């Protein structure tokens, strides 16, 4: 048995390998990112990067998503499928197929004076293809590359899910802050409406002031209701992402979420190694390259070794006697002579598919570079806007205070107060939304840099 296995392994790895070998395509990435002060350090993003925001609720949601999300489960099942396909390919390459067979018949032949005869037989039959041209080896490598691609795809889904959960969580917290701001604006509008009614009743202000104040109060109330509706939708989305359809998310603020310390982006070439989506595209290209060799090998003859071992008898009781034993060994060499160009066409198809995979890989690399560039720019711009919007809120608050004093003392119409309140409302909401965008852009950057991912090829 050991000799047979050794012979099978020797035959499986014998012969030449037709078809091209894989070489990573040239992607022509720039030497550095265009954003200023990026640096070229290689400080890694932590694997659990979401913990940098110091929010236990966010940590719990991400953990639930990674455990329960259906997209992650589907991706994991694809990995299991690919692992089984690799086991099948390796079995085809390394081991012969041995089948057991048993037969029984009863019949009559006129050449034997119409005598009825019985027949019984049992035995083993085997066949094994000698991989002369590397077809089986190329096929095994292609399936192995597809397994790697499925693993990288699973990791891409997990990283994308964690980023989506974080962005959705920040959106919910942003809406919490917006709702608080809207309630404060509504409270101010109610006070302004009361003041306008008093002044109108006293005959020192026109009735128009009452209607204007009332419209502002109604607008603030409608705004608060719409923000509450949007928050409900975000919580429902988080419930689907985490598998917790009955999720209840207590209200929370946005200001206590810190902007995490961001690591330098490093060299663009590092994206080729630390982005699972880029590695997935490359593994698909490697698999497609191996399939060219598989298709090309089909144009050459195939050598198969066969063998049988068994016993036969006309009497069931004599089936296992020594006289009834039989065996055979042989080989078959078969190859196409006239195929009408079909095998060449299959090879051309494989070549075209490899070109498509190469284009997808180069596109993935370029998109990864763009993702990092966009995230770096967005983080910088959001940081600049944060200070500007804080100043805008401060100035708008002071303007509203002065407008209210002028109106109370009869120096201006209520329209000044109305404009000042609307300006402050817009400024506060802009500041909150920019803070949400700032946090989300930091998520984009960490995700674009690979999210602390490390390949598990084994």
CSV table of C-alpha atoms in Angstrom, one decimal:
chain,number,residue,atom,x,y,z
A,1,UNK,CA,0.0,0.0,0.0
A,2,UNK,CA,2.8,2.4,0.9
A,3,UNK,CA,4.4,1.7,-2.5
A,4,UNK,CA,1.2,2.3,-4.3
A,5,UNK,CA,0.7,5.7,-2.5
A,6,UNK,CA,4.3,6.6,-3.2
A,7,UNK,CA,3.9,5.7,-6.9
A,8,UNK,CA,0.6,7.7,-7.1
A,9,UNK,CA,2.4,10.8,-5.6
A,10,UNK,CA,5.3,10.4,-8.0
A,11,UNK,CA,3.0,10.2,-10.9
A,12,UNK,CA,0.8,13.1,-9.7
A,13,UNK,CA,3.8,15.4,-9.6
A,14,UNK,CA,5.5,14.2,-12.7
A,15,UNK,CA,5.3,15.8,-16.1
A,16,UNK,CA,5.6,19.4,-17.3
A,17,UNK,CA,3.3,22.3,-16.5
A,18,UNK,CA,1.7,24.0,-19.5
A,19,UNK,CA,0.3,27.5,-19.2
A,20,UNK,CA,1.5,30.7,-17.7
A,21,UNK,CA,2.7,31.2,-14.1
A,22,UNK,CA,1.3,34.1,-12.1
A,23,UNK,CA,3.2,37.4,-11.8
A,24,UNK,CA,1.7,40.4,-10.0
A,25,UNK,CA,0.7,43.1,-12.5
A,26,UNK,CA,2.2,46.5,-12.5
A,27,UNK,CA,-0.1,49.0,-10.8
A,28,UNK,CA,2.0,52.2,-11.0
A,29,UNK,CA,1.0,53.5,-7.6
A,30,UNK,CA,2.5,56.9,-6.6
A,31,UNK,CA,5.3,56.9,-4.1
A,32,UNK,CA,3.3,58.8,-1.5
A,33,UNK,CA,-0.2,60.2,-0.8
A,34,UNK,CA,-0.8,63.7,-1.8
A,35,UNK,CA,-2.1,64.9,1.5
A,36,UNK,CA,0.3,67.0,3.6
A,37,UNK,CA,1.7,65.7,6.8
A,38,UNK,CA,0.7,62.1,6.0
A,39,UNK,CA,4.2,60.6,6.6
A,40,UNK,CA,5.4,57.2,5.6
A,41,UNK,CA,5.4,55.4,8.9
A,42,UNK,CA,4.0,51.9,9.2
A,43,UNK,CA,2.2,52.3,12.6
A,44,UNK,CA,-0.5,49.6,12.3
A,45,UNK,CA,-4.2,50.2,12.8
A,46,UNK,CA,-5.4,48.1,15.8
A,47,UNK,CA,-7.4,45.1,14.9
A,48,UNK,CA,-10.3,46.2,17.2
A,49,UNK,CA,-10.1,49.8,16.0
A,50,UNK,CA,-13.6,50.6,17.2
A,51,UNK,CA,-12.5,50.4,20.8
A,52,UNK,CA,-10.5,53.6,20.2
A,53,UNK,CA,-13.8,55.5,20.6
A,54,UNK,CA,-14.1,54.4,24.2
A,55,UNK,CA,-17.8,53.6,24.0
A,56,UNK,CA,-19.0,50.2,25.5
A,57,UNK,CA,-22.3,50.4,23.6
A,58,UNK,CA,-20.4,50.6,20.3
A,59,UNK,CA,-18.1,47.7,21.2
A,60,UNK,CA,-21.1,45.6,22.1
A,61,UNK,CA,-22.9,46.4,18.8
A,62,UNK,CA,-19.8,45.6,16.7
A,63,UNK,CA,-19.3,42.3,18.5
A,64,UNK,CA,-23.0,41.4,18.0
A,65,UNK,CA,-22.7,42.2,14.3
A,66,UNK,CA,-19.6,40.1,13.8
A,67,UNK,CA,-21.4,37.2,15.5
A,68,UNK,CA,-24.9,37.4,14.2
A,69,UNK,CA,-24.9,39.3,10.8
A,70,UNK,CA,-26.2,37.2,8.0
A,71,UNK,CA,-23.7,38.6,5.4
A,72,UNK,CA,-20.8,37.5,7.7
A,73,UNK,CA,-22.5,34.1,8.0
A,74,UNK,CA,-22.9,33.7,4.3
A,75,UNK,CA,-19.3,34.7,3.7
A,76,UNK,CA,-18.2,32.1,6.3
A,77,UNK,CA,-20.2,29.5,4.5
A,78,UNK,CA,-18.5,30.3,1.2
A,79,UNK,CA,-15.2,29.6,2.9
A,80,UNK,CA,-16.4,26.2,4.0
A,81,UNK,CA,-17.5,25.5,0.5
A,82,UNK,CA,-14.1,26.5,-0.9
A,83,UNK,CA,-12.3,24.3,1.7
A,84,UNK,CA,-14.4,21.3,0.6
A,85,UNK,CA,-13.7,22.1,-3.0
A,86,UNK,CA,-9.9,22.1,-2.2
A,87,UNK,CA,-10.1,18.8,-0.5
A,88,UNK,CA,-11.8,17.4,-3.6
A,89,UNK,CA,-9.2,18.8,-5.9
A,90,UNK,CA,-6.4,17.4,-3.8
A,91,UNK,CA,-8.0,14.0,-3.7
A,92,UNK,CA,-8.3,14.0,-7.5
A,93,UNK,CA,-4.7,14.9,-7.8
A,94,UNK,CA,-3.1,12.6,-5.3
A,95,UNK,CA,-5.3,9.5,-4.9
A,96,UNK,CA,-6.8,7.0,-7.3
A,97,UNK,CA,-10.5,6.4,-7.3
A,98,UNK,CA,-11.4,2.9,-6.2
A,99,UNK,CA,-14.9,1.6,-6.7
A,100,UNK,CA,-16.5,-1.6,-5.4
A,101,UNK,CA,-18.8,-3.5,-7.7
A,102,UNK,CA,-21.1,-6.6,-7.3
A,103,UNK,CA,-23.2,-8.3,-10.0
A,104,UNK,CA,-25.7,-11.1,-10.3
A,105,UNK,CA,-27.5,-12.4,-13.3
A,106,UNK,CA,-29.6,-15.3,-14.6
A,107,UNK,CA,-30.1,-16.0,-18.3
A,108,UNK,CA,-30.6,-18.6,-21.1
A,109,UNK,CA,-28.5,-18.9,-24.3
A,110,UNK,CA,-29.8,-20.9,-27.3
A,111,UNK,CA,-26.2,-21.9,-28.2
A,112,UNK,CA,-26.1,-23.9,-25.0
A,113,UNK,CA,-29.2,-25.9,-25.6
A,114,UNK,CA,-31.4,-23.4,-23.8
A,115,UNK,CA,-29.7,-24.1,-20.5
A,116,UNK,CA,-30.4,-21.5,-17.9
A,117,UNK,CA,-27.2,-20.2,-16.2
A,118,UNK,CA,-26.4,-18.1,-13.2
A,119,UNK,CA,-23.5,-15.7,-12.7
A,120,UNK,CA,-22.1,-13.9,-9.7
A,121,UNK,CA,-19.2,-11.5,-9.3
A,122,UNK,CA,-17.6,-9.1,-6.9
A,123,UNK,CA,-14.5,-6.9,-7.3
A,124,UNK,CA,-12.7,-3.6,-7.2
A,125,UNK,CA,-12.0,-1.2,-10.1
A,126,UNK,CA,-9.6,1.7,-10.0
A,127,UNK,CA,-8.5,4.5,-12.3
A,128,UNK,CA,-5.9,7.2,-12.0
A,129,UNK,CA,-5.0,10.0,-14.3
A,130,UNK,CA,-1.3,10.7,-14.7
A,131,UNK,CA,-0.9,14.5,-14.6
A,132,UNK,CA,1.5,14.7,-17.7
A,133,UNK,CA,0.8,18.4,-18.5
A,134,UNK,CA,-0.1,19.8,-15.1
A,135,UNK,CA,-3.8,20.0,-15.6
A,136,UNK,CA,-4.7,18.6,-12.2
A,137,UNK,CA,-1.9,20.5,-10.5
A,138,UNK,CA,-3.1,23.7,-12.1
A,139,UNK,CA,-6.7,22.9,-11.1
A,140,UNK,CA,-5.7,22.3,-7.5
A,141,UNK,CA,-3.8,25.6,-7.4
A,142,UNK,CA,-6.8,27.4,-8.9
A,143,UNK,CA,-9.1,26.0,-6.2
A,144,UNK,CA,-6.6,26.8,-3.5
A,145,UNK,CA,-6.4,30.4,-4.8
A,146,UNK,CA,-10.2,30.5,-4.7
A,147,UNK,CA,-10.2,29.4,-1.1
A,148,UNK,CA,-7.8,32.3,-0.3
A,149,UNK,CA,-10.1,34.6,-2.2
A,150,UNK,CA,-13.1,33.4,-0.2
A,151,UNK,CA,-11.2,33.9,3.1
A,152,UNK,CA,-10.2,37.5,2.1
A,153,UNK,CA,-13.8,38.1,1.0
A,154,UNK,CA,-15.1,37.0,4.4
A,155,UNK,CA,-12.6,39.3,6.1
A,156,UNK,CA,-13.7,42.2,3.8
A,157,UNK,CA,-17.3,41.6,4.8
A,158,UNK,CA,-16.4,41.7,8.5
A,159,UNK,CA,-14.4,44.9,8.1
A,160,UNK,CA,-17.1,46.5,6.1
A,161,UNK,CA,-19.7,45.4,8.7
A,162,UNK,CA,-17.8,46.9,11.6
A,163,UNK,CA,-17.4,50.2,9.8
A,164,UNK,CA,-21.1,50.3,8.9
A,165,UNK,CA,-22.1,49.6,12.5
A,166,UNK,CA,-19.8,52.3,13.7
A,167,UNK,CA,-21.1,54.9,11.2
A,168,UNK,CA,-24.7,54.0,12.0
A,169,UNK,CA,-24.0,54.3,15.7
A,170,UNK,CA,-22.5,57.7,15.2
A,171,UNK,CA,-25.6,58.7,13.1
A,172,UNK,CA,-27.8,57.7,16.0
A,173,UNK,CA,-25.8,59.7,18.5
A,174,UNK,CA,-25.8,62.6,16.1
A,175,UNK,CA,-29.6,62.5,15.9
A,176,UNK,CA,-29.7,62.3,19.7
A,177,UNK,CA,-27.7,65.6,19.8
A,178,UNK,CA,-29.8,67.1,17.1
A,179,UNK,CA,-33.0,66.2,18.9
A,180,UNK,CA,-31.7,67.8,22.1
A,181,UNK,CA,-30.8,70.9,20.1
A,182,UNK,CA,-34.3,70.9,18.5
A,183,UNK,CA,-36.0,70.7,21.9
A,184,UNK,CA,-34.0,73.7,23.1
A,185,UNK,CA,-34.9,75.6,19.9
A,186,UNK,CA,-38.5,74.6,20.4
A,187,UNK,CA,-38.4,75.9,24.0
A,188,UNK,CA,-36.9,79.2,22.8
A,189,UNK,CA,-39.6,79.4,20.1
A,190,UNK,CA,-42.3,78.9,22.7
A,191,UNK,CA,-40.9,81.7,24.9
A,192,UNK,CA,-40.7,84.0,21.9
A,193,UNK,CA,-44.3,83.2,20.9
A,194,UNK,CA,-45.4,84.1,24.5
A,195,UNK,CA,-43.5,87.3,24.4
A,196,UNK,CA,-44.9,88.2,21.0
A,197,UNK,CA,-48.5,87.6,22.2
A,198,UNK,CA,-47.9,89.8,25.3
A,199,UNK,CA,-46.5,92.6,23.2
A,200,UNK,CA,-49.3,92.3,20.6
A,201,UNK,CA,-52.0,92.2,23.4
A,202,UNK,CA,-50.4,95.4,24.8
A,203,UNK,CA,-50.6,97.1,21.4
A,204,UNK,CA,-46.8,97.6,21.1
A,205,UNK,CA,-46.2,95.0,18.4
A,206,UNK,CA,-48.2,94.0,15.3
A,207,UNK,CA,-50.2,90.7,15.2
A,208,UNK,CA,-47.8,89.7,12.4
A,209,UNK,CA,-45.1,89.0,15.1
A,210,UNK,CA,-47.4,86.4,16.7
A,211,UNK,CA,-47.8,84.6,13.4
A,212,UNK,CA,-44.1,84.7,12.7
A,213,UNK,CA,-43.3,83.4,16.2
A,214,UNK,CA,-46.0,80.7,15.8
A,215,UNK,CA,-44.5,79.5,12.5
A,216,UNK,CA,-41.1,79.3,14.1
A,217,UNK,CA,-42.5,77.2,17.0
A,218,UNK,CA,-44.3,74.9,14.5
A,219,UNK,CA,-41.2,74.5,12.4
A,220,UNK,CA,-39.1,73.6,15.5
A,221,UNK,CA,-41.7,71.0,16.6
A,222,UNK,CA,-41.8,69.5,13.1
A,223,UNK,CA,-38.0,69.4,13.0
A,224,UNK,CA,-37.8,67.5,16.3
A,225,UNK,CA,-40.4,65.0,15.1
A,226,UNK,CA,-38.5,64.3,11.9
A,227,UNK,CA,-35.3,63.9,13.8
A,228,UNK,CA,-37.0,61.3,16.1
A,229,UNK,CA,-38.2,59.5,13.0
A,230,UNK,CA,-34.8,59.3,11.5
A,231,UNK,CA,-33.3,58.0,14.7
A,232,UNK,CA,-35.9,55.2,14.8
A,233,UNK,CA,-34.9,54.2,11.3
A,234,UNK,CA,-31.2,54.2,12.3
A,235,UNK,CA,-31.9,52.0,15.3
A,236,UNK,CA,-33.9,49.6,13.1
A,237,UNK,CA,-30.9,49.4,10.7
A,238,UNK,CA,-28.6,48.7,13.6
A,239,UNK,CA,-30.9,45.9,14.7
A,240,UNK,CA,-30.6,44.3,11.3
A,241,UNK,CA,-26.9,44.7,11.2
A,242,UNK,CA,-26.4,43.1,14.6
A,243,UNK,CA,-29.1,40.5,14.4
A,244,UNK,CA,-31.0,42.2,17.3
A,245,UNK,CA,-34.3,43.1,15.8
A,246,UNK,CA,-35.7,44.3,19.1
A,247,UNK,CA,-32.7,46.6,19.8
A,248,UNK,CA,-33.3,49.5,22.1
A,249,UNK,CA,-30.6,52.1,22.1
A,250,UNK,CA,-30.7,54.5,25.0
A,251,UNK,CA,-30.1,58.2,24.2
A,252,UNK,CA,-26.5,59.3,24.3
A,253,UNK,CA,-24.4,62.3,23.4
A,254,UNK,CA,-21.9,62.9,20.6
A,255,UNK,CA,-19.4,65.2,22.3
A,256,UNK,CA,-18.1,62.5,24.7
A,257,UNK,CA,-17.0,60.3,21.7
A,258,UNK,CA,-13.3,61.1,21.2
A,259,UNK,CA,-11.6,61.6,17.9
A,260,UNK,CA,-9.1,58.7,18.0
A,261,UNK,CA,-5.4,59.2,17.4
A,262,UNK,CA,-4.9,58.5,13.7
A,263,UNK,CA,-1.9,56.5,12.5
A,264,UNK,CA,0.1,57.7,9.5
A,265,UNK,CA,-1.2,56.3,6.2
A,266,UNK,CA,2.2,54.8,5.3
A,267,UNK,CA,3.4,54.0,1.8
A,268,UNK,CA,0.7,53.4,-0.9
A,269,UNK,CA,2.4,50.1,-1.8
A,270,UNK,CA,1.5,48.7,1.7
A,271,UNK,CA,-2.2,48.7,0.6
A,272,UNK,CA,-1.4,45.7,-1.6
A,273,UNK,CA,-0.7,43.6,1.5
A,274,UNK,CA,-3.0,45.0,4.2
A,275,UNK,CA,-6.3,45.4,2.4
A,276,UNK,CA,-8.3,42.1,2.2
A,277,UNK,CA,-10.4,43.3,-0.8
A,278,UNK,CA,-7.1,43.9,-2.8
A,279,UNK,CA,-5.8,40.5,-1.7
A,280,UNK,CA,-9.1,38.9,-2.7
A,281,UNK,CA,-8.9,40.5,-6.2
A,282,UNK,CA,-5.3,39.2,-6.6
A,283,UNK,CA,-6.3,35.7,-5.5
A,284,UNK,CA,-9.0,35.7,-8.1
A,285,UNK,CA,-6.5,36.7,-10.7
A,286,UNK,CA,-4.1,34.0,-9.6
A,287,UNK,CA,-6.9,31.4,-9.9
A,288,UNK,CA,-7.8,32.7,-13.3
A,289,UNK,CA,-4.2,32.4,-14.4
A,290,UNK,CA,-4.0,28.8,-13.3
A,291,UNK,CA,-7.2,28.0,-15.2
A,292,UNK,CA,-5.4,29.0,-18.4
A,293,UNK,CA,-3.0,26.1,-17.8
A,294,UNK,CA,-6.0,23.8,-17.1
A,295,UNK,CA,-7.6,24.7,-20.4
A,296,UNK,CA,-4.4,24.5,-22.4
A,297,UNK,CA,-3.6,21.0,-21.0
A,298,UNK,CA,-6.9,19.7,-22.3
A,299,UNK,CA,-5.5,20.1,-25.8
A,300,UNK,CA,-2.9,17.4,-25.1
A,301,UNK,CA,-3.4,13.6,-24.6
A,302,UNK,CA,-4.4,12.2,-21.3
A,303,UNK,CA,-2.8,9.1,-19.7
A,304,UNK,CA,-5.1,7.1,-17.4
A,305,UNK,CA,-4.0,3.9,-15.5
A,306,UNK,CA,-6.7,1.4,-14.7
A,307,UNK,CA,-7.0,-1.9,-12.8
A,308,UNK,CA,-9.5,-4.4,-11.6
A,309,UNK,CA,-9.4,-7.2,-9.0
A,310,UNK,CA,-12.3,-9.6,-8.3
A,311,UNK,CA,-13.8,-12.9,-8.5
A,312,UNK,CA,-16.7,-14.5,-10.5
A,313,UNK,CA,-18.6,-17.8,-10.4
A,314,UNK,CA,-21.8,-19.4,-11.7
A,315,UNK,CA,-22.4,-20.6,-8.1
A,316,UNK,CA,-22.8,-18.2,-5.3
A,317,UNK,CA,-21.2,-20.7,-2.9
A,318,UNK,CA,-18.1,-20.9,-5.1
A,319,UNK,CA,-17.7,-17.1,-5.5
A,320,UNK,CA,-14.7,-16.8,-3.3
A,321,UNK,CA,-12.8,-19.9,-4.3
A,322,UNK,CA,-9.4,-19.4,-5.8
A,323,UNK,CA,-10.4,-20.6,-9.2
A,324,UNK,CA,-12.8,-17.7,-9.7
A,325,UNK,CA,-10.4,-14.8,-9.1
A,326,UNK,CA,-9.5,-12.4,-11.8
A,327,UNK,CA,-7.4,-9.2,-12.2
A,328,UNK,CA,-6.2,-6.8,-14.9
A,329,UNK,CA,-4.0,-3.7,-15.2
A,330,UNK,CA,-3.7,-1.3,-18.1
A,331,UNK,CA,-3.4,2.1,-19.4
A,332,UNK,CA,-5.2,4.4,-21.8
A,333,UNK,CA,-3.8,7.3,-23.7
A,334,UNK,CA,-6.5,9.5,-25.3
A,335,UNK,CA,-6.3,12.9,-26.9
A,336,UNK,CA,-8.1,15.1,-29.4
A,337,UNK,CA,-7.4,14.8,-33.1
A,338,UNK,CA,-10.1,16.8,-34.7
A,339,UNK,CA,-12.0,19.0,-32.2
A,340,UNK,CA,-13.1,21.8,-34.5
A,341,UNK,CA,-11.1,24.3,-32.4
A,342,UNK,CA,-13.2,23.9,-29.3
A,343,UNK,CA,-10.3,23.3,-26.9
A,344,UNK,CA,-8.4,26.3,-28.3
A,345,UNK,CA,-11.6,28.3,-27.8
A,346,UNK,CA,-11.8,27.2,-24.2
A,347,UNK,CA,-8.2,28.3,-23.7
A,348,UNK,CA,-9.0,31.7,-25.3
A,349,UNK,CA,-11.9,32.0,-22.9
A,350,UNK,CA,-9.7,31.3,-19.9
A,351,UNK,CA,-7.2,34.0,-21.2
A,352,UNK,CA,-10.0,36.5,-21.5
A,353,UNK,CA,-11.3,35.7,-18.0
A,354,UNK,CA,-7.8,36.2,-16.7
A,355,UNK,CA,-7.6,39.6,-18.4
A,356,UNK,CA,-10.9,40.5,-16.7
A,357,UNK,CA,-9.5,39.4,-13.3
A,358,UNK,CA,-6.4,41.5,-13.9
A,359,UNK,CA,-8.5,44.6,-14.7
A,360,UNK,CA,-10.5,43.9,-11.5
A,361,UNK,CA,-7.3,43.7,-9.5
A,362,UNK,CA,-5.8,46.9,-10.9
A,363,UNK,CA,-9.1,48.6,-10.3
A,364,UNK,CA,-9.2,47.4,-6.7
A,365,UNK,CA,-5.7,48.8,-6.1
A,366,UNK,CA,-6.6,52.1,-7.6
A,367,UNK,CA,-9.8,52.3,-5.6
A,368,UNK,CA,-7.9,51.5,-2.4
A,369,UNK,CA,-5.5,54.4,-3.1
A,370,UNK,CA,-8.5,56.7,-3.7
A,371,UNK,CA,-10.2,55.5,-0.5
A,372,UNK,CA,-7.2,56.5,1.6
A,373,UNK,CA,-6.7,59.8,-0.2
A,374,UNK,CA,-10.4,60.7,0.2
A,375,UNK,CA,-10.4,59.7,3.9
A,376,UNK,CA,-7.2,61.7,4.6
A,377,UNK,CA,-8.7,64.8,2.9
A,378,UNK,CA,-12.1,64.4,4.6
A,379,UNK,CA,-10.6,64.0,8.0
A,380,UNK,CA,-8.5,67.2,7.6
A,381,UNK,CA,-11.4,69.2,6.2
A,382,UNK,CA,-13.8,68.1,8.9
A,383,UNK,CA,-11.3,69.0,11.5
A,384,UNK,CA,-11.0,72.5,10.0
A,385,UNK,CA,-14.8,72.8,9.8
A,386,UNK,CA,-15.2,71.9,13.4
A,387,UNK,CA,-13.4,75.0,14.7
A,388,UNK,CA,-15.2,77.2,12.1
A,389,UNK,CA,-18.6,75.9,13.0
A,390,UNK,CA,-18.0,76.3,16.8
A,391,UNK,CA,-17.2,79.9,16.1
A,392,UNK,CA,-20.4,80.2,14.0
A,393,UNK,CA,-22.5,78.9,16.8
A,394,UNK,CA,-20.9,81.3,19.3
A,395,UNK,CA,-21.5,84.3,17.0
A,396,UNK,CA,-25.1,83.2,16.2
A,397,UNK,CA,-25.9,82.8,19.9
A,398,UNK,CA,-24.7,86.3,20.6
A,399,UNK,CA,-26.6,87.7,17.6
A,400,UNK,CA,-29.8,86.1,18.9
A,401,UNK,CA,-29.3,87.5,22.4
A,402,UNK,CA,-28.9,91.0,21.0
A,403,UNK,CA,-31.9,90.6,18.7
A,404,UNK,CA,-34.1,89.5,21.6
A,405,UNK,CA,-33.0,92.5,23.6
A,406,UNK,CA,-33.7,94.9,20.8
A,407,UNK,CA,-37.1,93.4,20.2
A,408,UNK,CA,-38.1,93.4,23.9
A,409,UNK,CA,-37.2,97.1,24.1
A,410,UNK,CA,-39.0,97.9,20.8
A,411,UNK,CA,-35.9,98.8,18.8
A,412,UNK,CA,-36.5,96.2,16.0
A,413,UNK,CA,-39.2,94.0,14.5
A,414,UNK,CA,-39.6,90.4,15.3
A,415,UNK,CA,-38.2,89.5,11.9
A,416,UNK,CA,-34.7,90.1,13.3
A,417,UNK,CA,-35.3,87.6,16.1
A,418,UNK,CA,-36.8,85.1,13.7
A,419,UNK,CA,-33.7,85.3,11.4
A,420,UNK,CA,-31.3,85.1,14.4
A,421,UNK,CA,-33.1,82.0,15.8
A,422,UNK,CA,-33.1,80.3,12.4
A,423,UNK,CA,-29.4,81.1,11.9
A,424,UNK,CA,-28.5,79.7,15.4
A,425,UNK,CA,-30.6,76.6,14.7
A,426,UNK,CA,-28.9,75.9,11.4
A,427,UNK,CA,-25.4,76.5,12.9
A,428,UNK,CA,-26.0,74.1,15.8
A,429,UNK,CA,-27.2,71.4,13.5
A,430,UNK,CA,-24.3,71.9,11.1
A,431,UNK,CA,-21.9,71.6,14.0
A,432,UNK,CA,-23.5,68.4,15.2
A,433,UNK,CA,-23.6,66.9,11.7
A,434,UNK,CA,-20.0,67.9,11.0
A,435,UNK,CA,-18.9,66.1,14.3
A,436,UNK,CA,-20.7,63.0,13.1
A,437,UNK,CA,-19.0,63.3,9.7
A,438,UNK,CA,-15.7,63.8,11.4
A,439,UNK,CA,-16.1,60.6,13.4
A,440,UNK,CA,-17.3,58.7,10.3
A,441,UNK,CA,-14.3,59.9,8.3
A,442,UNK,CA,-12.0,58.5,10.9
A,443,UNK,CA,-13.8,55.2,10.4
A,444,UNK,CA,-13.3,55.5,6.7
A,445,UNK,CA,-9.6,56.1,7.1
A,446,UNK,CA,-9.0,53.1,9.4
A,447,UNK,CA,-11.1,51.0,7.1
A,448,UNK,CA,-9.3,52.3,4.0
A,449,UNK,CA,-5.9,51.4,5.7
A,450,UNK,CA,-7.1,47.8,6.2
A,451,UNK,CA,-8.7,48.0,9.6
A,452,UNK,CA,-5.8,46.2,11.3
A,453,UNK,CA,-6.4,43.2,9.1
A,454,UNK,CA,-3.8,40.4,9.0
A,455,UNK,CA,-4.1,37.6,6.4
A,456,UNK,CA,-4.7,34.0,7.6
A,457,UNK,CA,-3.6,32.1,4.5
A,458,UNK,CA,-3.1,28.8,6.2
